[in-house]
Amino acid sequence: MLKEFLTKLVIIIGFMASTCVLFYPQETARQKAVKIGCYLGDISAVIFVVEIIQKYFS
């Protein structure tokens, strides 16, 4: 059960990261801002996943 859950989270984060890369390939000022937002979203998602994992294993 836990492994399935973790696998789904990894897939979701990977999908988020890949959509950021796919949709914003050019480097205009606005797209740089969007890219930074994407990366912040990815980072917060990773932190969220780590916290969930720690809850399950503590």
Coordinates of C-alpha atoms in Angstrom, one line a residue:
M1 CA 0.0 0.0 0.0
L2 CA 2.7 2.5 1.0
K3 CA 4.9 1.7 -2.0
E4 CA 2.0 2.3 -4.4
F5 CA 1.3 5.6 -2.7
L6 CA 5.0 6.7 -2.9
T7 CA 5.2 5.6 -6.5
K8 CA 2.1 7.7 -7.4
L9 CA 3.6 10.8 -5.6
V10 CA 6.9 10.3 -7.5
I11 CA 5.0 10.1 -10.8
I12 CA 3.0 13.2 -10.0
I13 CA 6.1 15.2 -9.2
G14 CA 7.9 14.0 -12.3
F15 CA 4.9 15.0 -14.4
M16 CA 4.8 18.4 -12.9
A17 CA 8.5 18.9 -13.6
S18 CA 8.3 17.7 -17.1
T19 CA 5.3 19.9 -17.9
C20 CA 7.3 22.9 -16.7
V21 CA 10.1 22.0 -19.1
L22 CA 7.8 21.3 -22.0
F23 CA 5.6 24.3 -21.8
Y24 CA 8.3 26.9 -21.1
P25 CA 11.3 26.2 -23.4
Q26 CA 11.9 29.9 -24.4
E27 CA 13.6 32.3 -22.1
T28 CA 11.5 35.5 -22.0
A29 CA 11.1 37.5 -18.8
R30 CA 7.6 36.3 -18.1
Q31 CA 8.5 32.7 -18.8
K32 CA 11.5 32.9 -16.5
A33 CA 9.1 34.0 -13.7
V34 CA 6.8 31.1 -14.5
K35 CA 9.7 28.7 -14.5
I36 CA 10.8 29.9 -11.1
G37 CA 7.2 29.3 -9.9
C38 CA 7.4 25.8 -11.4
Y39 CA 10.6 25.1 -9.6
L40 CA 9.2 26.4 -6.3
G41 CA 6.2 24.2 -6.8
D42 CA 8.4 21.2 -7.4
I43 CA 10.5 21.9 -4.4
S44 CA 7.5 22.3 -2.1
A45 CA 6.1 19.1 -3.5
V46 CA 9.3 17.3 -2.8
I47 CA 9.3 18.7 0.8
F48 CA 5.7 17.6 1.2
V49 CA 6.5 14.1 0.1
V50 CA 9.5 13.9 2.4
E51 CA 7.3 15.0 5.3
I52 CA 4.7 12.3 4.5
I53 CA 7.5 9.6 4.3
Q54 CA 8.8 10.7 7.7
K55 CA 5.3 10.5 9.2
Y56 CA 4.9 7.0 7.9
F57 CA 8.3 5.8 9.2
S58 CA 8.5 7.6 12.5

